[in-house]
Amino acid sequence: GAVVSQHPSRVICKSGTSVKIECRSLDFQATTMFWYRQFPKQSLMLMATSNEGSKATYEQGVEKDKFLINHASLTLSTLTVTSAHPEDSSFYICSASSGVTGELFFGEGSRLTVL
Amino acid sequence: EDQVTQSPEALRLQEGESSSLNCSYTVSGLRGLFWYRQDPGKGPEFLFTLYSAGEEKEKERLKATLTKKESFLHITAPKPEDSATYLCAVSVGSQGNLIFGKGTKLSVKP
């Protein structure tokens, strides 16, 4: 199946700093990528839809100035958590569709811990 | 409101003990139903996509079925390596975003 790579897999930062997470589709072009957030023992919650070359669409309740999304190319989307706080600690997962079958493939996830 | 409900929340099986996981959904326009497997600390791993009622798909010990209101993931003679959380999701948006259920955590004991 299609491969989606996410980096870093784990990051620990101090409160107030910004953290960037990268999501790459390795063997296909993805015009649309999605960013999810998952709390312990909870399911994945969609944060935003990232479209190549245009602004991301954020779900209700997700602060767009807090979670900056950039989709500069057909294979790369980035999520930047700005001025991170402990409550931003979570598991962030990106996904991308190959567009051929409509299936969504997920990255390995990034565990963010804000101290 | 679009909703996905999975049951049970947790399931413990003995190796070789077959069972089924349920995913019921209420959506305004189903574009597809997806099953994923998620291991701790990992992203979801794609298993199946079902598009229409009556459709069935199989992969090794897993078989997914779909009706107009629910989907089942049947596990035949499970092995300990099948232990994971199984997520069900539905695609309803034009761009393909998914709405996930909370998952069923499966534990298979040897």
PDB file of C-alpha atoms in Angstrom:
ATOM      1  CA  GLY A   1       0.000   0.000   0.000  1.00  0.00           C
ATOM      2  CA  ALA A   2       0.880   3.659  -0.206  1.00  0.00           C
ATOM      3  CA  VAL A   3       3.418   4.957   2.281  1.00  0.00           C
ATOM      4  CA  VAL A   4       3.059   8.084   4.377  1.00  0.00           C
ATOM      5  CA  SER A   5       6.035   9.175   6.424  1.00  0.00           C
ATOM      6  CA  GLN A   6       5.791  11.402   9.462  1.00  0.00           C
ATOM      7  CA  HIS A   7       8.646  13.087  11.306  1.00  0.00           C
ATOM      8  CA  PRO A   8       9.555  13.382  14.103  1.00  0.00           C
ATOM      9  CA  SER A   9       7.983  10.380  15.799  1.00  0.00           C
ATOM     10  CA  ARG A  10       8.576  11.851  19.239  1.00  0.00           C
ATOM     11  CA  VAL A  11       9.297  15.380  20.366  1.00  0.00           C
ATOM     12  CA  ILE A  12       9.611  16.943  23.787  1.00  0.00           C
ATOM     13  CA  CYS A  13       9.637  20.714  24.070  1.00  0.00           C
ATOM     14  CA  LYS A  14       9.363  23.435  26.629  1.00  0.00           C
ATOM     15  CA  SER A  15       6.193  25.431  27.084  1.00  0.00           C
ATOM     16  CA  GLY A  16       6.114  28.453  24.805  1.00  0.00           C
ATOM     17  CA  THR A  17       8.209  27.001  22.022  1.00  0.00           C
ATOM     18  CA  SER A  18       6.993  25.994  18.567  1.00  0.00           C
ATOM     19  CA  VAL A  19       7.206  22.531  17.070  1.00  0.00           C
ATOM     20  CA  LYS A  20       6.975  21.518  13.419  1.00  0.00           C
ATOM     21  CA  ILE A  21       5.780  18.082  12.287  1.00  0.00           C
ATOM     22  CA  GLU A  22       6.281  16.926   8.715  1.00  0.00           C
ATOM     23  CA  CYS A  23       4.088  14.567   6.727  1.00  0.00           C
ATOM     24  CA  ARG A  24       5.271  13.171   3.417  1.00  0.00           C
ATOM     25  CA  SER A  25       3.655  10.898   0.881  1.00  0.00           C
ATOM     26  CA  LEU A  26       6.556   8.788  -0.349  1.00  0.00           C
ATOM     27  CA  ASP A  27       5.252   7.019  -3.423  1.00  0.00           C
ATOM     28  CA  PHE A  28       2.276   9.049  -4.544  1.00  0.00           C
ATOM     29  CA  GLN A  29       1.111  12.626  -4.903  1.00  0.00           C
ATOM     30  CA  ALA A  30      -1.464  13.827  -2.428  1.00  0.00           C
ATOM     31  CA  THR A  31      -3.463  16.933  -3.239  1.00  0.00           C
ATOM     32  CA  THR A  32      -5.221  16.554   0.094  1.00  0.00           C
ATOM     33  CA  MET A  33      -3.772  15.605   3.443  1.00  0.00           C
ATOM     34  CA  PHE A  34      -5.501  15.431   6.789  1.00  0.00           C
ATOM     35  CA  TRP A  35      -4.249  16.116  10.288  1.00  0.00           C
ATOM     36  CA  TYR A  36      -5.724  14.222  13.227  1.00  0.00           C
ATOM     37  CA  ARG A  37      -5.179  14.392  16.949  1.00  0.00           C
ATOM     38  CA  GLN A  38      -5.589  11.465  19.298  1.00  0.00           C
ATOM     39  CA  PHE A  39      -5.773  11.593  23.092  1.00  0.00           C
ATOM     40  CA  PRO A  40      -5.107   8.470  25.175  1.00  0.00           C
ATOM     41  CA  LYS A  41      -7.835   5.863  24.803  1.00  0.00           C
ATOM     42  CA  GLN A  42      -9.732   8.154  22.457  1.00  0.00           C
ATOM     43  CA  SER A  43     -10.318   7.962  18.767  1.00  0.00           C
ATOM     44  CA  LEU A  44      -8.815  10.140  16.086  1.00  0.00           C
ATOM     45  CA  MET A  45     -10.275  13.615  15.819  1.00  0.00           C
ATOM     46  CA  LEU A  46      -9.893  15.522  12.572  1.00  0.00           C
ATOM     47  CA  MET A  47      -8.157  18.836  13.106  1.00  0.00           C
ATOM     48  CA  ALA A  48      -7.850  20.175   9.595  1.00  0.00           C
ATOM     49  CA  THR A  49      -7.845  19.374   5.917  1.00  0.00           C
ATOM     50  CA  SER A  50      -4.764  20.488   4.051  1.00  0.00           C
ATOM     51  CA  ASN A  51      -4.966  21.237   0.350  1.00  0.00           C
ATOM     52  CA  GLU A  52      -1.888  21.745  -1.788  1.00  0.00           C
ATOM     53  CA  GLY A  53      -1.446  25.362  -2.724  1.00  0.00           C
ATOM     54  CA  SER A  54      -4.303  26.728  -0.668  1.00  0.00           C
ATOM     55  CA  LYS A  55      -5.259  27.466   2.904  1.00  0.00           C
ATOM     56  CA  ALA A  56      -6.153  24.628   5.204  1.00  0.00           C
ATOM     57  CA  THR A  57      -9.713  24.073   6.346  1.00  0.00           C
ATOM     58  CA  TYR A  58      -9.952  23.769  10.113  1.00  0.00           C
ATOM     59  CA  GLU A  59     -12.563  21.870  12.087  1.00  0.00           C
ATOM     60  CA  GLN A  60     -14.703  23.706  14.567  1.00  0.00           C
ATOM     61  CA  GLY A  61     -12.858  24.411  17.775  1.00  0.00           C
ATOM     62  CA  VAL A  62      -9.368  24.090  16.293  1.00  0.00           C
ATOM     63  CA  GLU A  63      -7.375  27.322  16.478  1.00  0.00           C
ATOM     64  CA  LYS A  64      -5.847  28.051  13.102  1.00  0.00           C
ATOM     65  CA  ASP A  65      -3.319  30.477  14.591  1.00  0.00           C
ATOM     66  CA  LYS A  66      -2.251  27.818  17.054  1.00  0.00           C
ATOM     67  CA  PHE A  67      -1.930  24.969  14.595  1.00  0.00           C
ATOM     68  CA  LEU A  68      -0.353  26.286  11.410  1.00  0.00           C
ATOM     69  CA  ILE A  69      -0.659  24.005   8.410  1.00  0.00           C
ATOM     70  CA  ASN A  70       1.309  24.378   5.209  1.00  0.00           C
ATOM     71  CA  HIS A  71       0.891  22.159   2.160  1.00  0.00           C
ATOM     72  CA  ALA A  72       3.546  23.525  -0.154  1.00  0.00           C
ATOM     73  CA  SER A  73       3.880  20.555  -2.466  1.00  0.00           C
ATOM     74  CA  LEU A  74       2.005  17.451  -3.543  1.00  0.00           C
ATOM     75  CA  THR A  75       4.110  15.301  -1.240  1.00  0.00           C
ATOM     76  CA  LEU A  76       4.609  17.427   1.868  1.00  0.00           C
ATOM     77  CA  SER A  77       2.373  18.963   4.493  1.00  0.00           C
ATOM     78  CA  THR A  78       3.576  20.447   7.767  1.00  0.00           C
ATOM     79  CA  LEU A  79       1.842  21.119  11.065  1.00  0.00           C
ATOM     80  CA  THR A  80       3.401  23.714  13.358  1.00  0.00           C
ATOM     81  CA  VAL A  81       2.191  23.880  16.930  1.00  0.00           C
ATOM     82  CA  THR A  82       2.928  27.456  17.942  1.00  0.00           C
ATOM     83  CA  SER A  83       3.622  28.564  21.501  1.00  0.00           C
ATOM     84  CA  ALA A  84       2.996  25.048  22.721  1.00  0.00           C
ATOM     85  CA  HIS A  85       1.480  24.437  26.153  1.00  0.00           C
ATOM     86  CA  PRO A  86       1.157  21.228  28.177  1.00  0.00           C
ATOM     87  CA  GLU A  87      -2.458  20.813  27.062  1.00  0.00           C
ATOM     88  CA  ASP A  88      -1.177  20.524  23.469  1.00  0.00           C
ATOM     89  CA  SER A  89       0.567  17.294  24.419  1.00  0.00           C
ATOM     90  CA  SER A  90      -0.994  14.624  22.257  1.00  0.00           C
ATOM     91  CA  PHE A  91      -0.481  12.151  19.444  1.00  0.00           C
ATOM     92  CA  TYR A  92      -0.686  13.899  16.072  1.00  0.00           C
ATOM     93  CA  ILE A  93      -1.287  11.807  12.969  1.00  0.00           C
ATOM     94  CA  CYS A  94      -1.394  12.822   9.329  1.00  0.00           C
ATOM     95  CA  SER A  95      -3.012  10.997   6.471  1.00  0.00           C
ATOM     96  CA  ALA A  96      -3.130  11.261   2.720  1.00  0.00           C
ATOM     97  CA  SER A  97      -5.210   9.834  -0.058  1.00  0.00           C
ATOM     98  CA  SER A  98      -3.675   8.372  -3.160  1.00  0.00           C
ATOM     99  CA  GLY A  99      -6.804   9.443  -4.953  1.00  0.00           C
ATOM    100  CA  VAL A 100      -6.965   6.226  -6.971  1.00  0.00           C
ATOM    101  CA  THR A 101      -9.110   4.164  -4.636  1.00  0.00           C
ATOM    102  CA  GLY A 102     -10.071   6.822  -2.130  1.00  0.00           C
ATOM    103  CA  GLU A 103      -8.271   4.987   0.640  1.00  0.00           C
ATOM    104  CA  LEU A 104      -6.600   7.052   3.321  1.00  0.00           C
ATOM    105  CA  PHE A 105      -3.132   6.045   4.425  1.00  0.00           C
ATOM    106  CA  PHE A 106      -1.744   7.209   7.718  1.00  0.00           C
ATOM    107  CA  GLY A 107       1.651   8.225   8.939  1.00  0.00           C
ATOM    108  CA  GLU A 108       3.215   6.651  11.995  1.00  0.00           C
ATOM    109  CA  GLY A 109       2.179   9.546  14.194  1.00  0.00           C
ATOM    110  CA  SER A 110       4.112  12.100  16.242  1.00  0.00           C
ATOM    111  CA  ARG A 111       4.008  12.066  20.028  1.00  0.00           C
ATOM    112  CA  LEU A 112       4.299  15.629  21.332  1.00  0.00           C
ATOM    113  CA  THR A 113       5.071  16.235  24.982  1.00  0.00           C
ATOM    114  CA  VAL A 114       5.124  19.808  26.194  1.00  0.00           C
ATOM    115  CA  LEU A 115       6.802  20.332  29.546  1.00  0.00           C
TER     116      LEU A 115
ATOM    117  CA  GLU B   1     -25.118  14.444  13.058  1.00  0.00           C
ATOM    118  CA  ASP B   2     -22.812  11.861  11.523  1.00  0.00           C
ATOM    119  CA  GLN B   3     -21.825   9.265  14.075  1.00  0.00           C
ATOM    120  CA  VAL B   4     -19.819   6.055  14.309  1.00  0.00           C
ATOM    121  CA  THR B   5     -20.203   3.685  17.264  1.00  0.00           C
ATOM    122  CA  GLN B   6     -18.036   0.648  17.843  1.00  0.00           C
ATOM    123  CA  SER B   7     -18.709  -2.231  20.202  1.00  0.00           C
ATOM    124  CA  PRO B   8     -17.489  -3.727  22.350  1.00  0.00           C
ATOM    125  CA  GLU B   9     -14.939  -1.247  23.678  1.00  0.00           C
ATOM    126  CA  ALA B  10     -12.673  -4.117  24.644  1.00  0.00           C
ATOM    127  CA  LEU B  11     -12.654  -7.792  23.759  1.00  0.00           C
ATOM    128  CA  ARG B  12     -10.541 -10.543  25.249  1.00  0.00           C
ATOM    129  CA  LEU B  13     -10.268 -13.798  23.348  1.00  0.00           C
ATOM    130  CA  GLN B  14      -8.360 -17.014  23.703  1.00  0.00           C
ATOM    131  CA  GLU B  15      -6.199 -17.960  20.769  1.00  0.00           C
ATOM    132  CA  GLY B  16      -8.397 -19.705  18.220  1.00  0.00           C
ATOM    133  CA  GLU B  17     -11.641 -18.280  19.635  1.00  0.00           C
ATOM    134  CA  SER B  18     -13.454 -16.594  16.736  1.00  0.00           C
ATOM    135  CA  SER B  19     -15.552 -13.471  17.277  1.00  0.00           C
ATOM    136  CA  SER B  20     -16.894 -10.314  15.637  1.00  0.00           C
ATOM    137  CA  LEU B  21     -16.474  -6.591  16.174  1.00  0.00           C
ATOM    138  CA  ASN B  22     -19.338  -4.243  15.403  1.00  0.00           C
ATOM    139  CA  CYS B  23     -19.403  -0.787  13.849  1.00  0.00           C
ATOM    140  CA  SER B  24     -22.745   0.967  13.548  1.00  0.00           C
ATOM    141  CA  TYR B  25     -23.064   4.261  11.757  1.00  0.00           C
ATOM    142  CA  THR B  26     -25.547   7.033  11.088  1.00  0.00           C
ATOM    143  CA  VAL B  27     -24.407   9.302   8.284  1.00  0.00           C
ATOM    144  CA  SER B  28     -26.097  11.514   5.754  1.00  0.00           C
ATOM    145  CA  GLY B  29     -24.238  10.117   2.792  1.00  0.00           C
ATOM    146  CA  LEU B  30     -21.836   7.213   3.073  1.00  0.00           C
ATOM    147  CA  ARG B  31     -18.987   7.336   0.593  1.00  0.00           C
ATOM    148  CA  GLY B  32     -17.107   4.444   2.128  1.00  0.00           C
ATOM    149  CA  LEU B  33     -16.505   2.541   5.367  1.00  0.00           C
ATOM    150  CA  PHE B  34     -12.964   1.810   6.443  1.00  0.00           C
ATOM    151  CA  TRP B  35     -11.395  -0.577   8.913  1.00  0.00           C
ATOM    152  CA  TYR B  36      -7.971   0.125  10.367  1.00  0.00           C
ATOM    153  CA  ARG B  37      -5.734  -1.616  12.847  1.00  0.00           C
ATOM    154  CA  GLN B  38      -3.787   0.518  15.312  1.00  0.00           C
ATOM    155  CA  ASP B  39      -0.967  -0.728  17.497  1.00  0.00           C
ATOM    156  CA  PRO B  40       0.046   1.303  20.581  1.00  0.00           C
ATOM    157  CA  GLY B  41       2.007   4.417  19.673  1.00  0.00           C
ATOM    158  CA  LYS B  42       1.538   3.861  15.949  1.00  0.00           C
ATOM    159  CA  GLY B  43      -0.588   5.321  13.204  1.00  0.00           C
ATOM    160  CA  PRO B  44      -3.574   3.360  11.877  1.00  0.00           C
ATOM    161  CA  GLU B  45      -2.819   0.614   9.373  1.00  0.00           C
ATOM    162  CA  PHE B  46      -5.315   0.261   6.553  1.00  0.00           C
ATOM    163  CA  LEU B  47      -7.241  -3.009   6.400  1.00  0.00           C
ATOM    164  CA  PHE B  48     -10.377  -2.703   4.281  1.00  0.00           C
ATOM    165  CA  THR B  49     -12.685  -0.336   2.463  1.00  0.00           C
ATOM    166  CA  LEU B  50     -16.341  -1.223   1.877  1.00  0.00           C
ATOM    167  CA  TYR B  51     -18.544   0.866  -0.357  1.00  0.00           C
ATOM    168  CA  SER B  52     -21.967  -0.739  -0.597  1.00  0.00           C
ATOM    169  CA  ALA B  53     -24.307  -2.910   1.452  1.00  0.00           C
ATOM    170  CA  GLY B  54     -23.669  -6.587   0.900  1.00  0.00           C
ATOM    171  CA  GLU B  55     -20.003  -6.105   0.133  1.00  0.00           C
ATOM    172  CA  GLU B  56     -17.498  -8.384   1.844  1.00  0.00           C
ATOM    173  CA  LYS B  57     -13.708  -8.381   1.930  1.00  0.00           C
ATOM    174  CA  GLU B  58     -11.229 -10.812   3.425  1.00  0.00           C
ATOM    175  CA  LYS B  59      -7.607 -10.692   4.440  1.00  0.00           C
ATOM    176  CA  GLU B  60      -6.014 -13.615   6.224  1.00  0.00           C
ATOM    177  CA  ARG B  61      -8.039 -14.189   9.412  1.00  0.00           C
ATOM    178  CA  LEU B  62     -10.141 -11.045   8.980  1.00  0.00           C
ATOM    179  CA  LYS B  63     -13.381 -10.596   7.088  1.00  0.00           C
ATOM    180  CA  ALA B  64     -15.323  -7.342   6.861  1.00  0.00           C
ATOM    181  CA  THR B  65     -18.975  -7.082   5.922  1.00  0.00           C
ATOM    182  CA  LEU B  66     -21.286  -4.131   5.389  1.00  0.00           C
ATOM    183  CA  THR B  67     -25.013  -3.511   5.705  1.00  0.00           C
ATOM    184  CA  LYS B  68     -26.934  -0.260   5.418  1.00  0.00           C
ATOM    185  CA  LYS B  69     -26.526   0.437   9.124  1.00  0.00           C
ATOM    186  CA  GLU B  70     -23.463  -1.411  10.319  1.00  0.00           C
ATOM    187  CA  SER B  71     -20.300  -3.261   9.532  1.00  0.00           C
ATOM    188  CA  PHE B  72     -18.771  -6.303  11.149  1.00  0.00           C
ATOM    189  CA  LEU B  73     -15.164  -7.326  11.365  1.00  0.00           C
ATOM    190  CA  HIS B  74     -15.045 -11.074  11.826  1.00  0.00           C
ATOM    191  CA  ILE B  75     -11.889 -12.600  13.247  1.00  0.00           C
ATOM    192  CA  THR B  76     -11.474 -16.309  12.661  1.00  0.00           C
ATOM    193  CA  ALA B  77      -9.135 -18.333  14.868  1.00  0.00           C
ATOM    194  CA  PRO B  78      -7.255 -15.267  16.123  1.00  0.00           C
ATOM    195  CA  LYS B  79      -3.619 -15.344  17.152  1.00  0.00           C
ATOM    196  CA  PRO B  80      -1.869 -13.218  19.785  1.00  0.00           C
ATOM    197  CA  GLU B  81      -0.382 -11.060  17.027  1.00  0.00           C
ATOM    198  CA  ASP B  82      -3.901  -9.959  16.132  1.00  0.00           C
ATOM    199  CA  SER B  83      -4.030  -8.042  19.417  1.00  0.00           C
ATOM    200  CA  ALA B  84      -4.528  -4.358  18.607  1.00  0.00           C
ATOM    201  CA  THR B  85      -7.171  -1.663  18.540  1.00  0.00           C
ATOM    202  CA  TYR B  86      -9.432  -1.927  15.526  1.00  0.00           C
ATOM    203  CA  LEU B  87     -10.856   1.334  14.255  1.00  0.00           C
ATOM    204  CA  CYS B  88     -13.869   1.833  12.053  1.00  0.00           C
ATOM    205  CA  ALA B  89     -14.317   5.046  10.089  1.00  0.00           C
ATOM    206  CA  VAL B  90     -16.727   6.449   7.542  1.00  0.00           C
ATOM    207  CA  SER B  91     -16.031   8.824   4.714  1.00  0.00           C
ATOM    208  CA  VAL B  92     -18.730  11.424   4.237  1.00  0.00           C
ATOM    209  CA  GLY B  93     -17.034  14.539   2.937  1.00  0.00           C
ATOM    210  CA  SER B  94     -16.277  15.339  -0.662  1.00  0.00           C
ATOM    211  CA  GLN B  95     -12.585  15.518   0.158  1.00  0.00           C
ATOM    212  CA  GLY B  96     -12.434  12.140   1.812  1.00  0.00           C
ATOM    213  CA  ASN B  97     -12.009  13.034   5.476  1.00  0.00           C
ATOM    214  CA  LEU B  98     -12.970  10.283   7.899  1.00  0.00           C
ATOM    215  CA  ILE B  99     -15.098  10.147  11.018  1.00  0.00           C
ATOM    216  CA  PHE B 100     -13.742   7.546  13.402  1.00  0.00           C
ATOM    217  CA  GLY B 101     -15.332   5.384  16.040  1.00  0.00           C
ATOM    218  CA  LYS B 102     -13.569   4.993  19.381  1.00  0.00           C
ATOM    219  CA  GLY B 103     -12.251   1.591  18.460  1.00  0.00           C
ATOM    220  CA  THR B 104     -12.343  -1.904  19.906  1.00  0.00           C
ATOM    221  CA  LYS B 105      -9.289  -3.023  21.805  1.00  0.00           C
ATOM    222  CA  LEU B 106      -8.725  -6.692  21.067  1.00  0.00           C
ATOM    223  CA  SER B 107      -6.530  -8.858  23.251  1.00  0.00           C
ATOM    224  CA  VAL B 108      -5.806 -12.425  22.198  1.00  0.00           C
ATOM    225  CA  LYS B 109      -4.250 -14.649  24.844  1.00  0.00           C
ATOM    226  CA  PRO B 110      -2.192 -17.708  23.932  1.00  0.00           C
TER     227      PRO B 110
END
